[in-house]
mmCIF file of C-alpha atoms and ligand atoms in Angstrom:
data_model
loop_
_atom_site.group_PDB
_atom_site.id
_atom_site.type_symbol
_atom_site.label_atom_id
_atom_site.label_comp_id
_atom_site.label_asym_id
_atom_site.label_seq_id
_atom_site.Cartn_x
_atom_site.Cartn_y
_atom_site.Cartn_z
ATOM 1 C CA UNK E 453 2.477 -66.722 78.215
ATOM 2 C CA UNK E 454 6.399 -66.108 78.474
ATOM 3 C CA UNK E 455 8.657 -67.863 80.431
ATOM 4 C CA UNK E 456 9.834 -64.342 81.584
ATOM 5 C CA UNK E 457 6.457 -63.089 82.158
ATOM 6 C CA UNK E 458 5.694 -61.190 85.445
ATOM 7 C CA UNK E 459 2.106 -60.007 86.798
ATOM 8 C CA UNK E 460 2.725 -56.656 88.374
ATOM 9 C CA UNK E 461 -0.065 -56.578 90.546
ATOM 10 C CA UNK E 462 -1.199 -53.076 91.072
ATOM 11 C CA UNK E 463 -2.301 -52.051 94.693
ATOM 12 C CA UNK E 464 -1.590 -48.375 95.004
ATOM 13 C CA UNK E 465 -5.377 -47.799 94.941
ATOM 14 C CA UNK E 466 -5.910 -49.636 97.872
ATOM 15 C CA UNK E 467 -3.119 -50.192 99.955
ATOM 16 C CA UNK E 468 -1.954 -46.818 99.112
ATOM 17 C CA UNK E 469 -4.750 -44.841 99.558
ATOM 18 C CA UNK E 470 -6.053 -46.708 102.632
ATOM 19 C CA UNK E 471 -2.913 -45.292 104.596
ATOM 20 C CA UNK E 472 -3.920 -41.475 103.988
ATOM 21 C CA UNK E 473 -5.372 -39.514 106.918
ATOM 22 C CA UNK E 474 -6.638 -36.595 104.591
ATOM 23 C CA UNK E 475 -9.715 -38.210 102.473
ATOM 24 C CA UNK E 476 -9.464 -38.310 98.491
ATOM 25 C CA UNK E 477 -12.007 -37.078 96.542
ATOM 26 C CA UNK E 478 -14.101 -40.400 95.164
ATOM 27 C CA UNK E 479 -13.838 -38.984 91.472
ATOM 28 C CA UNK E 480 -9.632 -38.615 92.204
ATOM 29 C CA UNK E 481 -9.741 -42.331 93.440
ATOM 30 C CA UNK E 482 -11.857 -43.195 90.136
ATOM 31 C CA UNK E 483 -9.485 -40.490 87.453
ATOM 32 C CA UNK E 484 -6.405 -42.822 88.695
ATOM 33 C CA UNK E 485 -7.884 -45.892 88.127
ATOM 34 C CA UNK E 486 -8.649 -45.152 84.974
ATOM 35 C CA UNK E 487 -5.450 -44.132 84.195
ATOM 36 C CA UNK E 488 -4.469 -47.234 85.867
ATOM 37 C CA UNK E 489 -6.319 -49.147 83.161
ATOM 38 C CA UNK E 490 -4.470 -48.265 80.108
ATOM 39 C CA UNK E 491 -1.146 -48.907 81.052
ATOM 40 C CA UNK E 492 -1.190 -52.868 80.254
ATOM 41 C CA UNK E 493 -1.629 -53.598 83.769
ATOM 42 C CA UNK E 494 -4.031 -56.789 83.826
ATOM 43 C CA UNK E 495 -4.796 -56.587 87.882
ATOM 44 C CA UNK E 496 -5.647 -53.744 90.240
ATOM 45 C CA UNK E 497 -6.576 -53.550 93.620
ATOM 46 C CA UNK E 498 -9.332 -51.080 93.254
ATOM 47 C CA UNK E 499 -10.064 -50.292 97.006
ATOM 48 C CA UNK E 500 -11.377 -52.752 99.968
ATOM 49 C CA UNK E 501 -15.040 -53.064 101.532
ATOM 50 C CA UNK E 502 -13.748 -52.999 104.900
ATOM 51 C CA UNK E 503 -15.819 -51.238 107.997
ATOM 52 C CA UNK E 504 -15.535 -47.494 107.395
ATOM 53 C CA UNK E 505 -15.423 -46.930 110.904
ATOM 54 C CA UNK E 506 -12.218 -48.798 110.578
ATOM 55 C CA UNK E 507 -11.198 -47.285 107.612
ATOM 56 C CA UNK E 508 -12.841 -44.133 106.506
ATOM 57 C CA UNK E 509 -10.489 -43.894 103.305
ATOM 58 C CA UNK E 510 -12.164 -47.027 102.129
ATOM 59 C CA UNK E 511 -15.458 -45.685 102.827
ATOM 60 C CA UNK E 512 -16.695 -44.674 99.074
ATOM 61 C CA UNK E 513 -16.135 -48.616 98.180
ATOM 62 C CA UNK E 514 -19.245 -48.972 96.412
ATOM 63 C CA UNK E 515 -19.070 -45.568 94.156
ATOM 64 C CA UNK E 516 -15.075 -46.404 93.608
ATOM 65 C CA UNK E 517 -16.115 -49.903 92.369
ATOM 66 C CA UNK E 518 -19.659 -48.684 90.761
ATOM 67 C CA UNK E 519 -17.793 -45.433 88.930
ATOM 68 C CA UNK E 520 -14.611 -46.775 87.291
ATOM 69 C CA UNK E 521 -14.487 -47.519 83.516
ATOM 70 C CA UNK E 522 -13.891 -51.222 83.086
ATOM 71 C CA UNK E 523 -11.450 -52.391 80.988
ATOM 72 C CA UNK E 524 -12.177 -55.906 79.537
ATOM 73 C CA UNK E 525 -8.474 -57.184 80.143
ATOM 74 C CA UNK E 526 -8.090 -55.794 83.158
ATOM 75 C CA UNK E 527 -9.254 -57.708 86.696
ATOM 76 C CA UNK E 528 -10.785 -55.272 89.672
ATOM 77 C CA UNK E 529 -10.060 -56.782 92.983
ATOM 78 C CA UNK E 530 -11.130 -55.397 96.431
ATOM 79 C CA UNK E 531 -10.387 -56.588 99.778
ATOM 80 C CA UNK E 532 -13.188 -58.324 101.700
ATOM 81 C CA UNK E 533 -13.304 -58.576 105.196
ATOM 82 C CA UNK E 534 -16.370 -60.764 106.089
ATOM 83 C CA UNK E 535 -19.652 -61.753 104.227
ATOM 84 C CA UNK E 536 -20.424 -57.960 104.667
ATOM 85 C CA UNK E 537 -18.031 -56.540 102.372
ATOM 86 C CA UNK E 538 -18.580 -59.518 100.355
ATOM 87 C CA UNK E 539 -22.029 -58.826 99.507
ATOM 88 C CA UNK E 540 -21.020 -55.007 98.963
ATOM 89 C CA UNK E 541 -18.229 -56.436 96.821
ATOM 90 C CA UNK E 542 -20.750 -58.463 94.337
ATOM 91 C CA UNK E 543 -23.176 -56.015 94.338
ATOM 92 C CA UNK E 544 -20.687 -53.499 93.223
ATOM 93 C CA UNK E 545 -19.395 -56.030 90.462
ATOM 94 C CA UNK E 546 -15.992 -56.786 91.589
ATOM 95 C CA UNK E 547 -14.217 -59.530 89.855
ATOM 96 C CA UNK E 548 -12.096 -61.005 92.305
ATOM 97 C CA UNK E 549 -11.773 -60.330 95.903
ATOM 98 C CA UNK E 550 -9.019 -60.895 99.036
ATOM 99 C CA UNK E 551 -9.169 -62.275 102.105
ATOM 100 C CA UNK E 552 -6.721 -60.828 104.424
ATOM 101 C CA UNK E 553 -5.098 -63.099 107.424
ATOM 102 C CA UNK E 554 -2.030 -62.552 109.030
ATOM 103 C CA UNK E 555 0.508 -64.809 110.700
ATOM 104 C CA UNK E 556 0.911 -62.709 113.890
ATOM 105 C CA UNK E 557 -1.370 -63.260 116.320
ATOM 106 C CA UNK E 558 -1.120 -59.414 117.270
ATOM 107 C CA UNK E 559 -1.516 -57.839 113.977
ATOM 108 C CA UNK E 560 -4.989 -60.191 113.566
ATOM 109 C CA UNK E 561 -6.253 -58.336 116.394
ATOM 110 C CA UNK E 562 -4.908 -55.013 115.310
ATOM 111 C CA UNK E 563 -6.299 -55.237 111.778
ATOM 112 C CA UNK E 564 -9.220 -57.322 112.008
ATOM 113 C CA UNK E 565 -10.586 -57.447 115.344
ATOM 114 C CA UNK E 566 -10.008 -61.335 116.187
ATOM 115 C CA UNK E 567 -7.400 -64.169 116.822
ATOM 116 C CA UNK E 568 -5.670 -66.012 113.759
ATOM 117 C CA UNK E 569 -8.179 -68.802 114.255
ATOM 118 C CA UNK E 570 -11.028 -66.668 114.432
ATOM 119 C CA UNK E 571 -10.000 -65.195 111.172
ATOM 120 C CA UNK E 572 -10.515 -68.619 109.486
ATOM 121 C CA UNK E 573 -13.912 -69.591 110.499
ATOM 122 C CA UNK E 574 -14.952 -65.644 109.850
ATOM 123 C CA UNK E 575 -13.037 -66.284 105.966
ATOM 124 C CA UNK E 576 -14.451 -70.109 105.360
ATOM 125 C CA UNK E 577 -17.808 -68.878 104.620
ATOM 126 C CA UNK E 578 -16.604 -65.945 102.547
ATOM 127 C CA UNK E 579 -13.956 -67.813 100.613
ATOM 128 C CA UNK E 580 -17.085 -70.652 99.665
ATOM 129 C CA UNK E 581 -19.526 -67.453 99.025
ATOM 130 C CA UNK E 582 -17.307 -65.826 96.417
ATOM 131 C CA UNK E 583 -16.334 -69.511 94.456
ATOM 132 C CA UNK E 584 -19.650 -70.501 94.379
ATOM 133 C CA UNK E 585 -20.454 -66.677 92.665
ATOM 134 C CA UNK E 586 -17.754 -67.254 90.419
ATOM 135 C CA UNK E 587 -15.486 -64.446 91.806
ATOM 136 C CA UNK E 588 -11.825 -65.215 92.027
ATOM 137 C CA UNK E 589 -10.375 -65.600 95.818
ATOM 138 C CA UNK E 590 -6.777 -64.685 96.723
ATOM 139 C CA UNK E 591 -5.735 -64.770 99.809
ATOM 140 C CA UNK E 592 -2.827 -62.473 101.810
ATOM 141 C CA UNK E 593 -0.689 -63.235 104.661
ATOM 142 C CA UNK E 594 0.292 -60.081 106.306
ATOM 143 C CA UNK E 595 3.864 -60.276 108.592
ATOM 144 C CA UNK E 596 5.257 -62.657 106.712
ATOM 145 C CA UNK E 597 8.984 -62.275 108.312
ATOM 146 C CA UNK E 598 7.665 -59.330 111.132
ATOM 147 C CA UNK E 599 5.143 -58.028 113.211
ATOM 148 C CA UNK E 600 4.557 -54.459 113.993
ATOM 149 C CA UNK E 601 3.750 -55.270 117.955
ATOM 150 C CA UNK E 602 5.580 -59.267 118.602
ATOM 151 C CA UNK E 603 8.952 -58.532 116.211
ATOM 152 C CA UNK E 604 10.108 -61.847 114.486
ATOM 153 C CA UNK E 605 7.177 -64.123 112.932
ATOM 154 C CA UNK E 606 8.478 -67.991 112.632
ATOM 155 C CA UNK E 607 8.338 -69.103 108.603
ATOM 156 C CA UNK E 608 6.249 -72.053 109.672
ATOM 157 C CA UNK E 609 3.400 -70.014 110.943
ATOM 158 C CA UNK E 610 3.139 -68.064 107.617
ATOM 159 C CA UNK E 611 3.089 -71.772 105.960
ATOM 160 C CA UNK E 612 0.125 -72.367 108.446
ATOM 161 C CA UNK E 613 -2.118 -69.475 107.473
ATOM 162 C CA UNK E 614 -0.973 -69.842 103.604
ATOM 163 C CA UNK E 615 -1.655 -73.503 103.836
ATOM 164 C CA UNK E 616 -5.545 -72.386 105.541
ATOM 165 C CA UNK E 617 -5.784 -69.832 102.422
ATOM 166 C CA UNK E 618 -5.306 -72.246 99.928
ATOM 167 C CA UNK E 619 -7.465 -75.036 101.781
ATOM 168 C CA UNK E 620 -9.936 -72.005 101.038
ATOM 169 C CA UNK E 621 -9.706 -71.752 97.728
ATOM 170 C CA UNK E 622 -7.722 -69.061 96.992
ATOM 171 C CA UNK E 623 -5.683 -69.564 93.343
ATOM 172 C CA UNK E 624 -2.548 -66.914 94.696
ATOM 173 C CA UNK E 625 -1.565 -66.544 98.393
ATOM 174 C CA UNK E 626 0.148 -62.604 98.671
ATOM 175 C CA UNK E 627 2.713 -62.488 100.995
ATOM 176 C CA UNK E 628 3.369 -59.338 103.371
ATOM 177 C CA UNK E 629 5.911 -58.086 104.392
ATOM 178 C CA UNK E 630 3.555 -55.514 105.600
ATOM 179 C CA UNK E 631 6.561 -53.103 107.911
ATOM 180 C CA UNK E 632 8.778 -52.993 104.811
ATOM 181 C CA UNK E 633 11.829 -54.394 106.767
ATOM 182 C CA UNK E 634 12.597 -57.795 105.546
ATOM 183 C CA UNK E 635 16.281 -58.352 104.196
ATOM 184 C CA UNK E 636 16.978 -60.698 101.144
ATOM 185 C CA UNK E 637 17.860 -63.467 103.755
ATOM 186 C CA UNK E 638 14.803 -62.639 105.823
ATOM 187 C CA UNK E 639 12.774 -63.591 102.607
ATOM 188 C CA UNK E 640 15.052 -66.701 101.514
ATOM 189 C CA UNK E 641 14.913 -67.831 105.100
ATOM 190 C CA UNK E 642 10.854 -67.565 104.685
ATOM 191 C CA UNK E 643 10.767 -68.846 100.900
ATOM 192 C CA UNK E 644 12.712 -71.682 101.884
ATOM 193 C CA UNK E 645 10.657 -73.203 104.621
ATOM 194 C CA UNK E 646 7.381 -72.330 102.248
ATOM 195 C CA UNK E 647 8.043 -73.581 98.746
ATOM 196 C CA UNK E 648 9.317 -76.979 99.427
ATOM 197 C CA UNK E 649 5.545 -77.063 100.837
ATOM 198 C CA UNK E 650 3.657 -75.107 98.353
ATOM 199 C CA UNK E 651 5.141 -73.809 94.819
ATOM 200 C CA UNK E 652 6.361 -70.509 94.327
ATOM 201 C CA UNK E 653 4.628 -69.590 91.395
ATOM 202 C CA UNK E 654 1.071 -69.795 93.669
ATOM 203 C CA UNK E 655 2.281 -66.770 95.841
ATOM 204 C CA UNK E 656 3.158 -63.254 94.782
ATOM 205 C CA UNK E 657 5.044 -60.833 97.266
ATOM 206 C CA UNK E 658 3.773 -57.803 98.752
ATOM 207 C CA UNK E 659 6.509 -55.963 100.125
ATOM 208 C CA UNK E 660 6.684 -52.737 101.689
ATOM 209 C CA UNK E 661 9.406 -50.834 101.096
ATOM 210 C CA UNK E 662 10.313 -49.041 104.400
ATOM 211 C CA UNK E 663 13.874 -50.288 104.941
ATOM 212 C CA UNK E 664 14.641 -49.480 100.417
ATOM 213 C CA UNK E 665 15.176 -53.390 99.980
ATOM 214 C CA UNK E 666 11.809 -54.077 98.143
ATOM 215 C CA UNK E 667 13.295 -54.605 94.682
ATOM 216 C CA UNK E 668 16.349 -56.648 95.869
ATOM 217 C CA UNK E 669 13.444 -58.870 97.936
ATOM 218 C CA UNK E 670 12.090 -59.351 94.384
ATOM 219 C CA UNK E 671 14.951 -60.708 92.832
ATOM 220 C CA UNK E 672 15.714 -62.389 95.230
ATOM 221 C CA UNK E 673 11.741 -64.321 95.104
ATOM 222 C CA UNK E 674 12.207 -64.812 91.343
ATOM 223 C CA UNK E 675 14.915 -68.169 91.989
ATOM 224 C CA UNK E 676 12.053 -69.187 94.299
ATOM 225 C CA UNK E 677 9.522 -69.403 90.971
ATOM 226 C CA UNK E 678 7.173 -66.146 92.249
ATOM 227 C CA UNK E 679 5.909 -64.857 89.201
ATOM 228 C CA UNK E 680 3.813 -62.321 90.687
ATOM 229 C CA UNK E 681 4.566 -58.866 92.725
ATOM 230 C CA UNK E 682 2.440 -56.601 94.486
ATOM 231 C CA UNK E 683 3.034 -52.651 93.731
ATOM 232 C CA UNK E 684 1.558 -49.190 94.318
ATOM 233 C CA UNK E 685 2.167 -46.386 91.565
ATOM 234 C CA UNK E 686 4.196 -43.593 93.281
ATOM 235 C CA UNK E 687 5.047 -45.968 96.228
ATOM 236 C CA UNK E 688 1.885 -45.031 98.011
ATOM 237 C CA UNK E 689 0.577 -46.275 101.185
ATOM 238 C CA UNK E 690 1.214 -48.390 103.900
ATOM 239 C CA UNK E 691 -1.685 -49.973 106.564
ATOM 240 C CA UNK E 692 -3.401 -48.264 109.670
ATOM 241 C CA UNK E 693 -2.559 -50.920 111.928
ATOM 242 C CA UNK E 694 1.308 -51.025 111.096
ATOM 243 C CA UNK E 695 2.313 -47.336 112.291
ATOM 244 C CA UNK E 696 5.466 -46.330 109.982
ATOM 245 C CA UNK E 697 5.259 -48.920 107.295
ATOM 246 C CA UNK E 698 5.216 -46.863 104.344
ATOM 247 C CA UNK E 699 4.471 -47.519 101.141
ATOM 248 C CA UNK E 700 4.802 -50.637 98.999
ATOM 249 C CA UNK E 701 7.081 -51.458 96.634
ATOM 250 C CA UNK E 702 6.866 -48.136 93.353
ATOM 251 C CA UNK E 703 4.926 -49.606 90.351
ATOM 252 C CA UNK E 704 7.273 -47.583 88.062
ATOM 253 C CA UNK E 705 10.831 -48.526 89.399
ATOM 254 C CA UNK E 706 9.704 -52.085 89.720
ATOM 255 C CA UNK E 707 9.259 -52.226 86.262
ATOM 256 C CA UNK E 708 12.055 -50.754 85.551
ATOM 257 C CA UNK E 709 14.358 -52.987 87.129
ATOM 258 C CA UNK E 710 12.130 -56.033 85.562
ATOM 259 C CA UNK E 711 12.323 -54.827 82.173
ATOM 260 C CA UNK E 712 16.070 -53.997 82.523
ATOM 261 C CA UNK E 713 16.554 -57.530 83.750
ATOM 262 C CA UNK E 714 15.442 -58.893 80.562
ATOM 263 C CA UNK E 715 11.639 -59.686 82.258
ATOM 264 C CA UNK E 716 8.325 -58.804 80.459
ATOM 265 C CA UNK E 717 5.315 -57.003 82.019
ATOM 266 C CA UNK E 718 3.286 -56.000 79.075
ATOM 267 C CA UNK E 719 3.594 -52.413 80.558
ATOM 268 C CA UNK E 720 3.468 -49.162 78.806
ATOM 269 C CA UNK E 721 6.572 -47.553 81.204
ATOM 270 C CA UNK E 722 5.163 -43.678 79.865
ATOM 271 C CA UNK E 723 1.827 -44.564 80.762
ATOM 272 C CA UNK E 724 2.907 -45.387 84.241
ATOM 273 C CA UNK E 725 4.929 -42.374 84.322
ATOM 274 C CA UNK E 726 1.592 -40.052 83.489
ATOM 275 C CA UNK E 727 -0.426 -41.940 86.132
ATOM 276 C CA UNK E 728 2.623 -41.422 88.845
ATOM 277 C CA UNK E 729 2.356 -38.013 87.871
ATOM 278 C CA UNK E 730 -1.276 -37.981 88.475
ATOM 279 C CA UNK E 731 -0.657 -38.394 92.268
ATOM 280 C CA UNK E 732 2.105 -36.308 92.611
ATOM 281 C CA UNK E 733 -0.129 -33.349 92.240
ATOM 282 C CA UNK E 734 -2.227 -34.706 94.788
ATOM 283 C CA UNK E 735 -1.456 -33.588 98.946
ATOM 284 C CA UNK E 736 -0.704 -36.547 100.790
ATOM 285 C CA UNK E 737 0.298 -37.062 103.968
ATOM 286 C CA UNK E 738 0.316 -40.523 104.880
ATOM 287 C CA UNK E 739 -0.558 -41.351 108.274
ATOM 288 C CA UNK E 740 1.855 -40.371 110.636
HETATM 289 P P1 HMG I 481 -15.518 -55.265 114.169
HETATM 290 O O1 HMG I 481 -15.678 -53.917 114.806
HETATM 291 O O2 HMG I 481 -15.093 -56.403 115.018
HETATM 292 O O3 HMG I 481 -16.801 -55.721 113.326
HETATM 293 O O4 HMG I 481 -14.482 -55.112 112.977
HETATM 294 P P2 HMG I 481 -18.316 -55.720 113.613
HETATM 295 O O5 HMG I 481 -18.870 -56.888 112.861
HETATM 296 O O6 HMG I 481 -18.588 -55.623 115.088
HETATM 297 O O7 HMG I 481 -18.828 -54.382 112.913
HETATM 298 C C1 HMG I 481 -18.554 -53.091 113.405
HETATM 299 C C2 HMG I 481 -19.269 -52.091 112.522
HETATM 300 O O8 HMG I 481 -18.705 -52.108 111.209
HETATM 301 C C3 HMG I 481 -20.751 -52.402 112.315
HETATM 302 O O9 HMG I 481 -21.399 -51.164 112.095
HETATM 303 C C4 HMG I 481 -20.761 -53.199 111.030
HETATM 304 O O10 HMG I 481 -21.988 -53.142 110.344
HETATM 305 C C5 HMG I 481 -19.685 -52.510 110.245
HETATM 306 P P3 HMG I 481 -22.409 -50.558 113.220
HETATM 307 O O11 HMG I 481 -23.429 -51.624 113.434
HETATM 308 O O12 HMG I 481 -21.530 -50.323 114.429
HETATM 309 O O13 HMG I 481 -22.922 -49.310 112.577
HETATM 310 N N1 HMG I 481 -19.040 -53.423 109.280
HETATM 311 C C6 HMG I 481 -18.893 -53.139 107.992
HETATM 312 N N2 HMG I 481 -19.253 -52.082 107.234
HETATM 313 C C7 HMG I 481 -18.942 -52.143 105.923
HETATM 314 N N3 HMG I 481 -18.289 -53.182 105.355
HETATM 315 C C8 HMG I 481 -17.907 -54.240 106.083
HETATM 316 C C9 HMG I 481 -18.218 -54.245 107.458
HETATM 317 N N4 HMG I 481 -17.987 -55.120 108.448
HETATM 318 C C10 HMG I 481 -18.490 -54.615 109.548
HETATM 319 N N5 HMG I 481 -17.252 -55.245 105.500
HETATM 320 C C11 HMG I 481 -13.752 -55.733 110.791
HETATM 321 C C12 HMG I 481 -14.107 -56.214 112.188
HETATM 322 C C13 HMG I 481 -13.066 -56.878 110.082
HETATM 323 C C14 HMG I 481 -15.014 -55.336 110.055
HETATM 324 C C15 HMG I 481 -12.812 -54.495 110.928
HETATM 325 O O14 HMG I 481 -11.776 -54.833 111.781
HETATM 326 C C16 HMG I 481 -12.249 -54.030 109.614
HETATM 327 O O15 HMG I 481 -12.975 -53.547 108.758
HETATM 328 N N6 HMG I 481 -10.919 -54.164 109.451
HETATM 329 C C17 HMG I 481 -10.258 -53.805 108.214
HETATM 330 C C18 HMG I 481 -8.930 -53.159 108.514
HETATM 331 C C19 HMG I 481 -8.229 -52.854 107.236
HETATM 332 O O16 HMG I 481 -8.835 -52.614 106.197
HETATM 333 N N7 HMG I 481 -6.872 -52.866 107.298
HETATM 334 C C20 HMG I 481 -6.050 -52.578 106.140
HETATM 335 C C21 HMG I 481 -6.069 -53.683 105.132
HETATM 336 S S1 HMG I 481 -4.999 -55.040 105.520
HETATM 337 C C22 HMG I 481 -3.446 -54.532 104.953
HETATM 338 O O17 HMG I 481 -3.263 -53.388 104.598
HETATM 339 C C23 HMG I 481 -2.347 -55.556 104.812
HETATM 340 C C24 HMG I 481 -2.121 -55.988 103.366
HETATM 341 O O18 HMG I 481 -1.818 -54.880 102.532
HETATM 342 C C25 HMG I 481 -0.970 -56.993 103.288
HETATM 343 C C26 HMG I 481 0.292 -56.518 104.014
HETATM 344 O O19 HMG I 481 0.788 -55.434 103.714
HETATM 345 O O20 HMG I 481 0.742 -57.295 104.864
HETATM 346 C C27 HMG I 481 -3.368 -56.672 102.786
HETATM 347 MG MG1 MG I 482 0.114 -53.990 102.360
#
């Protein structure tokens, strides 16, 4: 692979969807992420086997997961709470799977019921589960730089949970900035307290884009060695538990900006273009 290679790591399915009070039709969910498939992109977040009374958008998991065409260069990735939505995962054939942690102590209640340290004994048996099944673990860290309900997170507690993700197993740590409002130093300031630890090409970043500095928090990552970034076609999304986060990152503008900077995605930008236009006939809302 190319020294100027990027993974755009597709999440509008999920993390998009999840965020929309009005429920999708199933066979919607599944006509996108087919479309999904034939742009180039080699990763997408297909949808999460979370509870559904937690998450009622997630709810059709199994017939998402079950239903789509699979495309043999092309990984489908779900998050997974607990052993619960592991199971559903295998069953359903996933190929990779996510634990989700957070480095705010708040937001781990909000999102998943139980303390930071709670979170690791519930993912130990998961993350060991999935390996031994041969299913690919990443991890997330949600809050990376701030927390919907505490404000500022401290760098060195997103270098605790990311160092706990990788003691896991997970190959790629995602990093959140799940309320869209981190500044370019906000995300040097993290970067450099995390990569002297870990390398930069093991995480990707996940940001949000309420604030509009998503793209300049990627270029500002790429110095750092990141490799990979998290996107949603059409800018979709945003989480549940982080009330006015909107969407992350836009699939099609982040590849513009790559490609225009002289990186490669393997993307077809006019088959993104037909699957953003896919969703813009669709009535969403968000969620608040
Ligand atoms: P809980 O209520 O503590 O769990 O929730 P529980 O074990 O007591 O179960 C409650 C009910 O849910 C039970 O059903 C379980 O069977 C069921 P009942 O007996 O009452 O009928 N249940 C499940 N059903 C299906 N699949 C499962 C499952 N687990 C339990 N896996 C729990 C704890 C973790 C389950 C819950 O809090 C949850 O599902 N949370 C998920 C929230 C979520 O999906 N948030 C959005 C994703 S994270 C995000 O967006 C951030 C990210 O994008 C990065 C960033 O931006 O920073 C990743
Ligand atoms: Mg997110």
């Amino acid at each position: 692979m190319s020294d100027r290679f990027i993974t755009v790591y597709e999440v509008g399915p999920r993390d998009g969807l999840q965020n929309e009070a009005t429920v999708i039709p199933t066979a919607d969910k599944i006509a996108l992420i087919n479309m999904l498939s034939e742009t180039g992109l080699s990763k997408i977040e297909t949808t999460s086997f979370v509870s559904p009374k937690w998450v009622p958008q997630m709810g059709d998991a199994v017939d998402v997961m079950q239903s789509i065409k699979r495309y043999k260069n092309v990984t489908y990735a779900a998050l997974v709470p607990n052993l619960k939505g592991l199971d559903a995962a295998i069953k359903a054939d996933v190929d990779e799977v996510a634990i989700f942690g957070s480095a705010s102590e708040s937001f781990s209640q909000k999102n998943i019921n139980c303390s930071i340290a709670e979170s690791f004994e519930r993912f130990k048996p998961v993350a060991k589960k999935a390996i031994a099944q041969g299913v690919k673990l990443r991890g997330y860290v949600s809050c990376v730089v701030a927390c919907p309900y505490e404000g500022s997170i401290a760098p060195q507690a997103v270098l605790d949970v990311a160092n706990a993700l990788f003691d896991m197993g997970c190959y790629e740590v995602s990093l959140g900035d799940t309320i869209g409002i981190a500044t370019e130093a906000d995300v040097a300031r993290l970067l450099d307290t995390v990569t002297p630890h870990i390398s930069g090409s093991l995480f990707a970043g996940h940001f949000h884009d309420t604030k509009g500095n998503a793209l300049e928090n990627v270029q500002t990552s790429l110095p750092y060695g990141m490799r990979t970034f998290d996107s949603a076609i059409g800018g979709l999304g945003g989480c549940p538990y982080a009330p006015g986060a909107k969407g992350n990152v836009s699939t099609v503008p982040l590849v513009e900006m790559l490609h225009s900077a002289g990186w490669e995605t393997g993307l077809n930008i006019e088959k993104l273009y037909e699957a953003q236009a896919l969703i813009s006939l669709w009535s969403l809302g968000g969620h608040d």
